[in-house]
XYZ file of C-alpha atoms in Angstrom:
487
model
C -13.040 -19.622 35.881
C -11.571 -17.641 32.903
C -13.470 -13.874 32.322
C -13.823 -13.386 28.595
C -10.691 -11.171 27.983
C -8.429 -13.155 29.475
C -5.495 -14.020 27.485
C -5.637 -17.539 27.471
C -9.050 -17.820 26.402
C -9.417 -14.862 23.659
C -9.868 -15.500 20.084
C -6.536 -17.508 18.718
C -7.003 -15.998 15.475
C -6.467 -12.531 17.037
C -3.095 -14.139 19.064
C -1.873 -15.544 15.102
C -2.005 -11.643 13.980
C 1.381 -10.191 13.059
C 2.150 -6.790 11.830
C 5.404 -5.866 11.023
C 5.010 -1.987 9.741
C 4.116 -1.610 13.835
C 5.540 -4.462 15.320
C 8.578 -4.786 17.414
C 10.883 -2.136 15.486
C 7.673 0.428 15.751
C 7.287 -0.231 18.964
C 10.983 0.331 20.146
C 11.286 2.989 18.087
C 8.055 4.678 20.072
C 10.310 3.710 23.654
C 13.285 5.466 22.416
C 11.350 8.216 21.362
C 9.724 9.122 24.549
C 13.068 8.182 25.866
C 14.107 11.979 24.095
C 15.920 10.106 20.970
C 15.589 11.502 17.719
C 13.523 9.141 15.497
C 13.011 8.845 12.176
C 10.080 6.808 11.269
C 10.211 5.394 7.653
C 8.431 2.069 8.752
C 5.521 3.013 6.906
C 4.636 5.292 4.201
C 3.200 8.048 6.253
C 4.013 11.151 3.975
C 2.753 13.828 6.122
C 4.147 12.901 9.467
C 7.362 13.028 7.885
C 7.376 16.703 6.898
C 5.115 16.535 3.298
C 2.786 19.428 3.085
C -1.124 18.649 2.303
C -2.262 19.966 -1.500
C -3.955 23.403 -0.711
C -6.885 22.779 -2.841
C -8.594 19.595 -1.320
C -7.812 21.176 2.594
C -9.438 24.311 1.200
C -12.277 22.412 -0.059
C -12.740 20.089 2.897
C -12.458 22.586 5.715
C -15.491 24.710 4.147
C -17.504 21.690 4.469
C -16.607 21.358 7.865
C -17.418 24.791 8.565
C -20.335 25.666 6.299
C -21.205 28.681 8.373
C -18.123 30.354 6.527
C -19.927 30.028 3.345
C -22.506 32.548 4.433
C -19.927 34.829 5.172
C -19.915 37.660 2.878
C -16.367 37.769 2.968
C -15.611 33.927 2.072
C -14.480 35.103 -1.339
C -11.273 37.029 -0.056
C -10.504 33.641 2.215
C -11.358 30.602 -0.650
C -10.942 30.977 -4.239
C -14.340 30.734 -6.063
C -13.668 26.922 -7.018
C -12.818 25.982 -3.473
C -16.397 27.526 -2.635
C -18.132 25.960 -5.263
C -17.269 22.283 -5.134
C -17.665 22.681 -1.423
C -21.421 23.443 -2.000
C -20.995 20.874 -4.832
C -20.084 18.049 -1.862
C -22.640 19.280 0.928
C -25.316 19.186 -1.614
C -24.589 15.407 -1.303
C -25.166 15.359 2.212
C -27.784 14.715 3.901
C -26.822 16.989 7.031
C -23.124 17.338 6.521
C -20.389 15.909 7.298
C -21.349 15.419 11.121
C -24.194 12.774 9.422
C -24.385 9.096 8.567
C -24.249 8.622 4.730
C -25.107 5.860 2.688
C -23.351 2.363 3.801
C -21.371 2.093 0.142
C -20.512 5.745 0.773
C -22.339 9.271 -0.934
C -24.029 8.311 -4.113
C -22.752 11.551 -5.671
C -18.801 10.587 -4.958
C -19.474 7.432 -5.981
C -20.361 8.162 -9.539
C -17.292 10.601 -9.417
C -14.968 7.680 -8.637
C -17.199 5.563 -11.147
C -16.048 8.709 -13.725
C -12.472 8.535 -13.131
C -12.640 4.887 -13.588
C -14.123 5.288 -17.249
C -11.874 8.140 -18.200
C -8.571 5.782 -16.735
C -9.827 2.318 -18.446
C -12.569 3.493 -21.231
C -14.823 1.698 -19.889
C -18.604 2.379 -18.434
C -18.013 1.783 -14.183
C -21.062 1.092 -12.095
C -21.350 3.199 -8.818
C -23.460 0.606 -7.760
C -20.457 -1.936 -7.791
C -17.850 0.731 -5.961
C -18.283 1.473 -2.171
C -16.510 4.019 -0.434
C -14.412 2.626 2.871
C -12.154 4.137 5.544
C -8.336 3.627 3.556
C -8.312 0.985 1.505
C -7.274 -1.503 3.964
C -10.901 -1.563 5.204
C -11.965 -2.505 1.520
C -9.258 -5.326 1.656
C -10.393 -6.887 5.011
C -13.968 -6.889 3.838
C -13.349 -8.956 1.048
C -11.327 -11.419 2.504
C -13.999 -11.788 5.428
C -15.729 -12.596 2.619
C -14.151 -14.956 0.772
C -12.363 -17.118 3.874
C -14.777 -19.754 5.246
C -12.323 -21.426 7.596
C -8.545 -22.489 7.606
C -8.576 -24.499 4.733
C -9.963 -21.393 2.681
C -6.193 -19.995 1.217
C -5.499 -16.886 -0.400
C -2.265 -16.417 -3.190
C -0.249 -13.564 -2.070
C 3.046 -12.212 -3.387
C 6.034 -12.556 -1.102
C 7.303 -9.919 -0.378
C 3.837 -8.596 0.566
C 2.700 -5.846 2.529
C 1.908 -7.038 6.067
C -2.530 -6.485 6.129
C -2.725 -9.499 4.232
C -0.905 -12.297 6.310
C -2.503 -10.557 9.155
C -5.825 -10.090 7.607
C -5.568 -13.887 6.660
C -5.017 -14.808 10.388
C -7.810 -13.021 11.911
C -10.238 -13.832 9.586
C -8.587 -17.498 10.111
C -7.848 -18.821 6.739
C -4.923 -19.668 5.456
C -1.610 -17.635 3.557
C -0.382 -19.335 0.268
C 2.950 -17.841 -0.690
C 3.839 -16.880 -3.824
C 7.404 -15.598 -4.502
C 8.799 -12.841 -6.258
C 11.857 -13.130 -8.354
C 14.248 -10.480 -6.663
C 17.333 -10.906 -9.702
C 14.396 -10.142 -12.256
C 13.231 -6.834 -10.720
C 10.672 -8.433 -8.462
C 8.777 -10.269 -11.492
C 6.034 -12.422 -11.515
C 6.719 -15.656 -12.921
C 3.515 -18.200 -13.920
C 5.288 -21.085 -13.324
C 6.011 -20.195 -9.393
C 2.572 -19.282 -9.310
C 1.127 -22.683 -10.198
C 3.702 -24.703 -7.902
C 2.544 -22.449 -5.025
C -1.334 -23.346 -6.109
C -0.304 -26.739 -6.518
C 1.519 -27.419 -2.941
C -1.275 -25.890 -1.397
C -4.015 -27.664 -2.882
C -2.117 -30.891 -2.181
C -2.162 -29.535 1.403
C -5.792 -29.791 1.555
C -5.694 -26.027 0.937
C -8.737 -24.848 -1.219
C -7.594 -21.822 -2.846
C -9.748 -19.570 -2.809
C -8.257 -15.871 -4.218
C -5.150 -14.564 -5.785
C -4.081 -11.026 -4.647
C -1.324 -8.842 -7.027
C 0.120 -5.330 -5.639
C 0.120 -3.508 -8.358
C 2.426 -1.294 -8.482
C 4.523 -3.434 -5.993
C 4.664 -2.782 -2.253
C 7.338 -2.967 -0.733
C 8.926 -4.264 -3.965
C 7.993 -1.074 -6.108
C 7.640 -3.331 -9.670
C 4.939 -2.684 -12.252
C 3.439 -5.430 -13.613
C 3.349 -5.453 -17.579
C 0.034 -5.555 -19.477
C 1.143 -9.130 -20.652
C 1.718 -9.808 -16.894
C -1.240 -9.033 -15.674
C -2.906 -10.834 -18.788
C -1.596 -13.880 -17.957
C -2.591 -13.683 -14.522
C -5.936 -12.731 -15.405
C -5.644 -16.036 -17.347
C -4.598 -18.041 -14.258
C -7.469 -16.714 -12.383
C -10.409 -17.678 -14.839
C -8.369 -21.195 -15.445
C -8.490 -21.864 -11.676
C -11.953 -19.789 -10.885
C -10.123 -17.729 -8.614
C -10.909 -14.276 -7.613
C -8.163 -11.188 -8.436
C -7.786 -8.688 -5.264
C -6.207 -6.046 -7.421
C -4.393 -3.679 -4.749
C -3.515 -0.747 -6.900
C -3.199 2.123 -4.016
C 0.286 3.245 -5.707
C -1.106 4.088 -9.146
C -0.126 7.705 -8.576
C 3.089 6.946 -7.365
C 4.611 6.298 -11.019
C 7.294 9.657 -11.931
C 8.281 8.271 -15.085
C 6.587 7.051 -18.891
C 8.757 4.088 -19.445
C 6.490 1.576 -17.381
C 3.283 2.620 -17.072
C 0.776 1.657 -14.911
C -2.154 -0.243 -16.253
C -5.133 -1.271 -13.959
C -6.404 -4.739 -14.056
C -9.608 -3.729 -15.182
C -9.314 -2.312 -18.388
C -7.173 -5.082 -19.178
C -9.833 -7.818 -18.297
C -12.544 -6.074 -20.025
C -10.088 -5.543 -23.451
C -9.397 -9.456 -23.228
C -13.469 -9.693 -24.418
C -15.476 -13.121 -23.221
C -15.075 -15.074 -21.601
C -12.942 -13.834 -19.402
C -14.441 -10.163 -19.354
C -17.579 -11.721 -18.461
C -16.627 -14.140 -16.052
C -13.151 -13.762 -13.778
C -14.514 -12.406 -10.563
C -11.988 -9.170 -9.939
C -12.210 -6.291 -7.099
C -9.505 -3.352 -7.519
C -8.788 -1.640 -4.375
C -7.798 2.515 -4.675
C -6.863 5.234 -1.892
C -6.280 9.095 -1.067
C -3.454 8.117 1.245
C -0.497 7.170 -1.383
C 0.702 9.435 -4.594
C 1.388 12.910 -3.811
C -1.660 13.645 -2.122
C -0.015 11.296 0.654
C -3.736 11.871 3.185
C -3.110 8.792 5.391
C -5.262 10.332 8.185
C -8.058 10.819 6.150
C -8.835 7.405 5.398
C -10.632 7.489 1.950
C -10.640 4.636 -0.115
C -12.667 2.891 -2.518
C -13.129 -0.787 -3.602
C -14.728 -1.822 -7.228
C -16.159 -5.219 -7.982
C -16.508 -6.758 -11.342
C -18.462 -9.846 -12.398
C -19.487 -10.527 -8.566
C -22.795 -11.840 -8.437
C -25.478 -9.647 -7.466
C -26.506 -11.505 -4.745
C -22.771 -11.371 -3.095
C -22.929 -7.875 -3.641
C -26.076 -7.396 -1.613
C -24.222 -9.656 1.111
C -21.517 -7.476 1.055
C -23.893 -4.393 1.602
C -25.127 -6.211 4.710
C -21.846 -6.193 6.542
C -21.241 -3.027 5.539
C -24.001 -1.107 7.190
C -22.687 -2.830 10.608
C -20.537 0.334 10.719
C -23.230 2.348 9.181
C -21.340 4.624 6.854
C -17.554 5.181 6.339
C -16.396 8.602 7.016
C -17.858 11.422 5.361
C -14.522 14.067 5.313
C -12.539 10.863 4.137
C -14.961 10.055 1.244
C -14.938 14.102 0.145
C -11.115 14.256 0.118
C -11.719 10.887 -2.469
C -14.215 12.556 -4.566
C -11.422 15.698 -5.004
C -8.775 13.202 -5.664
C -10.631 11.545 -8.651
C -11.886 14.597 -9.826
C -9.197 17.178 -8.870
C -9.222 20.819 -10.796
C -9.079 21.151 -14.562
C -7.405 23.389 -16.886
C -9.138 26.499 -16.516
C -10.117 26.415 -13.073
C -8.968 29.053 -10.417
C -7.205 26.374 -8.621
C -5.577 24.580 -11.393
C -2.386 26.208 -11.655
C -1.325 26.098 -7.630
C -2.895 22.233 -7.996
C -0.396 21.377 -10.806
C 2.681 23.464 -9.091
C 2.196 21.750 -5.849
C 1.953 18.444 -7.111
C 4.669 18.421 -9.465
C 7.142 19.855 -6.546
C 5.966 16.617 -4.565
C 6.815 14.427 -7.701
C 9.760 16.273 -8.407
C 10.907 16.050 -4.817
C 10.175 12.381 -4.814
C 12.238 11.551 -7.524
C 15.339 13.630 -5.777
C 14.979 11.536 -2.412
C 14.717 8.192 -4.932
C 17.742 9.285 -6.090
C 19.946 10.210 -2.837
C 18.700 7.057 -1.496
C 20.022 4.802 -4.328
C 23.333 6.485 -4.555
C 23.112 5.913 -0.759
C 22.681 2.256 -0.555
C 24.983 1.413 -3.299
C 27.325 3.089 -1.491
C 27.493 1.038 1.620
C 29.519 -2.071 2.223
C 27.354 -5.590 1.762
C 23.929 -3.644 0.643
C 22.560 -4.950 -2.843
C 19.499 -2.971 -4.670
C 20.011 -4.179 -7.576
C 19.163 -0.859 -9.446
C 20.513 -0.539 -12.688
C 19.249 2.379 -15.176
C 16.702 0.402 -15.829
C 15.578 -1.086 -12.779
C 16.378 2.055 -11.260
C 12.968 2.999 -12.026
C 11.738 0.548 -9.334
C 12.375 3.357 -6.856
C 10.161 5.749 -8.745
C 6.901 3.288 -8.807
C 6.273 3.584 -4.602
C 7.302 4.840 -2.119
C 9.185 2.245 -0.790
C 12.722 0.599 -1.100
C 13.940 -2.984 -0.187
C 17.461 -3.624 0.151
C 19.021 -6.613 0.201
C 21.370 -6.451 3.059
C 23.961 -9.639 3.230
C 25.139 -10.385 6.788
C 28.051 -11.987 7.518
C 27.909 -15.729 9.243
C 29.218 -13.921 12.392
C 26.318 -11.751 12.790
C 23.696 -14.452 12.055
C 25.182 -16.545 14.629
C 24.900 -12.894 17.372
C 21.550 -12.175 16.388
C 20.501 -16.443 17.224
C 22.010 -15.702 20.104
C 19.623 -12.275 21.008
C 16.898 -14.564 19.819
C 16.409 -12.704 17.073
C 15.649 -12.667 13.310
C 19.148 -11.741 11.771
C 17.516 -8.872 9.898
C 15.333 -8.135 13.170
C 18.869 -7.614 14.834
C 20.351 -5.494 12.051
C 17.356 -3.040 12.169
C 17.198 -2.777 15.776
C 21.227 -2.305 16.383
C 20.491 0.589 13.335
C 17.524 1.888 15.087
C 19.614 2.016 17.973
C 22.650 3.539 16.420
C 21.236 6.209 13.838
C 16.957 6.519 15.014
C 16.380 5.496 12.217
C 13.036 3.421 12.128
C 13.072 0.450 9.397
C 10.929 -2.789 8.862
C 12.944 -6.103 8.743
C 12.309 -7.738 5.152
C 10.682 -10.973 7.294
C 8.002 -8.522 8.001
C 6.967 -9.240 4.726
C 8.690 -12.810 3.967
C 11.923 -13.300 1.539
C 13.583 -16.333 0.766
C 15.428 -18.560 3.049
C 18.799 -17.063 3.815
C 18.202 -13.852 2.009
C 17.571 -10.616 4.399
C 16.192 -7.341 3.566
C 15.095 -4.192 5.426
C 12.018 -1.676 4.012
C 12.037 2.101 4.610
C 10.455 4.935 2.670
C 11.437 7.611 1.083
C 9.578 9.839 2.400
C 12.176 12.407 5.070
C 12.234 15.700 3.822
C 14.805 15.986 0.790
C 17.281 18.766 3.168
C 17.285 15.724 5.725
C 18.007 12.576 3.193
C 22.049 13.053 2.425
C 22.147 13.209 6.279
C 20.101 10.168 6.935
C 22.095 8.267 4.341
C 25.358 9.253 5.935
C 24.203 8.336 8.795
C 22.877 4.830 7.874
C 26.273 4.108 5.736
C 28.490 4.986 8.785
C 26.100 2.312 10.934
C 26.068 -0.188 8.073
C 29.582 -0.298 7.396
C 30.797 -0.632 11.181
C 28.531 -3.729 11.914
C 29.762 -5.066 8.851
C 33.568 -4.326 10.098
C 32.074 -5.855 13.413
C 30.969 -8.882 12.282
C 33.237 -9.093 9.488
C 35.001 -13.417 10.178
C 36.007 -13.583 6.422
C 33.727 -16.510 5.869
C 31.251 -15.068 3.437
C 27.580 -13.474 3.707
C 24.631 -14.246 3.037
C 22.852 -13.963 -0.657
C 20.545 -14.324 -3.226
């Protein structure tokens, strides 16, 4: 008789899950690595691990609320600047017990009319705290909703291929179903309608009742910014076909340049007046672990919900306070985010200085790596001067690399992907960590890989050496003179 944990008799939605940021390549990489090879991990934006330092400010902040016994130190002045000291009193005013207690299941009521602030000052409009609740990283938020919204496998979601792996796999576990809808690569990773309603459509033809549209704004891994007529349009779509927006905009920081601004969903609905202000459901998902703050570990995020019925929102609450708060240090470091130092503060000079050298730095490493790929024999990014700002809206890239015939054949062979093969023959070549572009689905034929940005700036002309010299001696490998494939 099978024992519950036994393989062939667990849940098959858990068995469907794939995740390709720390799937095979991740997990190779982590062999070689305790093997004593150097590795580079740019599978997944993880700014800190890879050399970023933390903003002084928030750390200062956050590690006086850990230790509030320093605040009764009479020398805490000479330690923490005065507005370090002050918003930390500010935050464990909030508490009820510090950060070692439970707090509120939507998160501190206190932070949550700071995000609710930020949201008004970014949009113009009045935000509800009620409507925002505080969860560990965004991703939390995400799965939430979607446990949520998915009844069973007929229940589809509308996600953007390529996507960024927590949905398929969020979609699996929660058992509904993935409806694909593709980017257009050769128009900077645009959305077009058109593709949109032939994916809505096929599905519903399939018996599929579509449920939910999700948008990455910006893009991730494709690093696009939707237009405010974009996103209109969709917004459009959604109230047509009664379909609720998942509005992932983690990357909103992550935009160095003027030229294409990032625009949130919200304010966007709400200037489009009735009905569709009043009436397309819409929850925008936000976190402390992208921009230059770059505080993966932390695990703050926030999710807002507009025109969901009160009644949902109270069902919501319910499955929140399962896990009875999120965490407390996590929801702090979110509250400095969206209401960081201001011009006159003690702090708001270093602030500024420290986040502009991130930026700054950013744009550098976009810049290396561009000249980089372009560079190398058979890899297409399709960055022009004006698409070249694609690599300034995440911090991602995705390549198109075009394998010859010879190596698709080798990697069928390995029983492989082809672009699974390609990024483990680089990982095992340079260390240099990658995720295959099926990771996060691409046309048929057409192969990509995803890495950051994110090595330290010294380390990047080395790391691009080092991944032309790989990527042009498989192609001279597998070079038969028979084409490659394309786009």
């Amino acid at each position: 008789m099978s024992r519950g944990l036994d393989y062939e008799v667990i849940n098959e939605n858990v068995k469907r899950v794939a995740y390709a940021v720390r799937g095979e390549l991740y997990l190779r990489a982590s062999e070689l690595q305790k093997e004593g090879k150097k590795i580079i991990f740019t599978n997944v934006g993880n700014p800190h691990a890879l050399g970023q330092k933390p903003l002084t400010f928030p750390r200062q902040v956050v590690a006086l609320c850990q230790a509030p016994f320093l605040l009764d130190d009479p020398h805490v002045g000479m330690m923490f600047p005065s507005d370090a000291i002050e918003r930390a009193r500010h935050y464990l005013s909030l508490t009820s017990g510090g950060l070692g207690a439970y707090s509120d299941s939507r998160g501190l009521p206190g932070i949550r009319k700071e995000v609710a602030e930020f949201i008004e000052r970014r949009d113009g409009y009045p935000s509800d705290p009620e409507l925002i609740y505080l969860t560990d990283g965004a991703s939390k938020g995400v799965m939430q909703m979607l446990n949520t919204i998915i009844r069973n496998d007929k229940d589809g979601i509308l996600v953007p291929v390529p996507q960024y792996p927590l949905y398929s796999a969020a979609i699996s576990l929660f058992g509904g179903s993935l409806v694909p809808y593709h980017l257009e690569e050769t128009a900077n990773w645009g959305l077009d309608i058109n593709n949109l309603r032939q994916s809505l459509n096929e599905a519903r033809m399939n018996g599929i009742t579509v449920r939910a549209m999700v948008i990455i704004n910006p893009g991730n891994p494709t690093g696009q910014c939707l237009s405010e007529a974009n996103i209109r349009e969709i917004l459009k779509f959604c109230y047509q076909q009664k379909l609720v927006l998942l509005a992932d905009e983690v990357y909103q920081q992550n935009i160095y340049q003027d030229e294409r601004p990032f625009i949130s969903s919200r304010k966007i609905l709400l200037g489009m007046g009735p009905p569709f202000s009043k009436e397309v459901q819409l929850v925008s998902f936000h976190t402390v672990s992208k921009g230059y703050w770059g505080e993966c570990g932390q695990r703050g995020g926030y999710f807002e919900m507009t025109n969901i019925p009160l009644k949902t929102v109270d069902e919501i609450y319910k499955v929140a306070s399962i896990s009875l708060s999120p965490n407390v240090p996590g929801q702090i470091f979110l509250g400095l985010m969206v209401n960081p130092p201001k011009p006159g503060d003690i702090s708001y000079s270093k602030f500024v200085t420290e986040s502009k050298a991130i930026l700054d730095s950013l744009r550098k490493r976009a810049h290396i790596m561009t000249n980089g790929f372009n560079s190398c024999r058979n890899v297409v990014c399709n960055f022009t001067e004006g698409t070249y700002l694609l690599c300034l809206l995440s911090h991602v890239f995705i390549p198109q690399i075009k394998l010859p015939p010879k190596a698709i054949e080798a990697a069928k062979k390995a029983g492989k992907v082809p672009d699974v093969f390609y990024c483990l023959k680089l990982l095992e070549a340079t260390g240099i960590s990658t995720v295959p572009g099926s990771g996060f689905g691409q046309k048929e034929g057409v192969f990509h890989l995803r890495t950051t940005i994110l090595p330290a700036e010294e380390d990047m002309p080395a790391i691009m050496d080092s991944f032309k010299k790989f990527n042009d001696e498989f192609m001279e490998q597998y070079d038969d003179k028979k084409g490659y494939s394309r786009m």
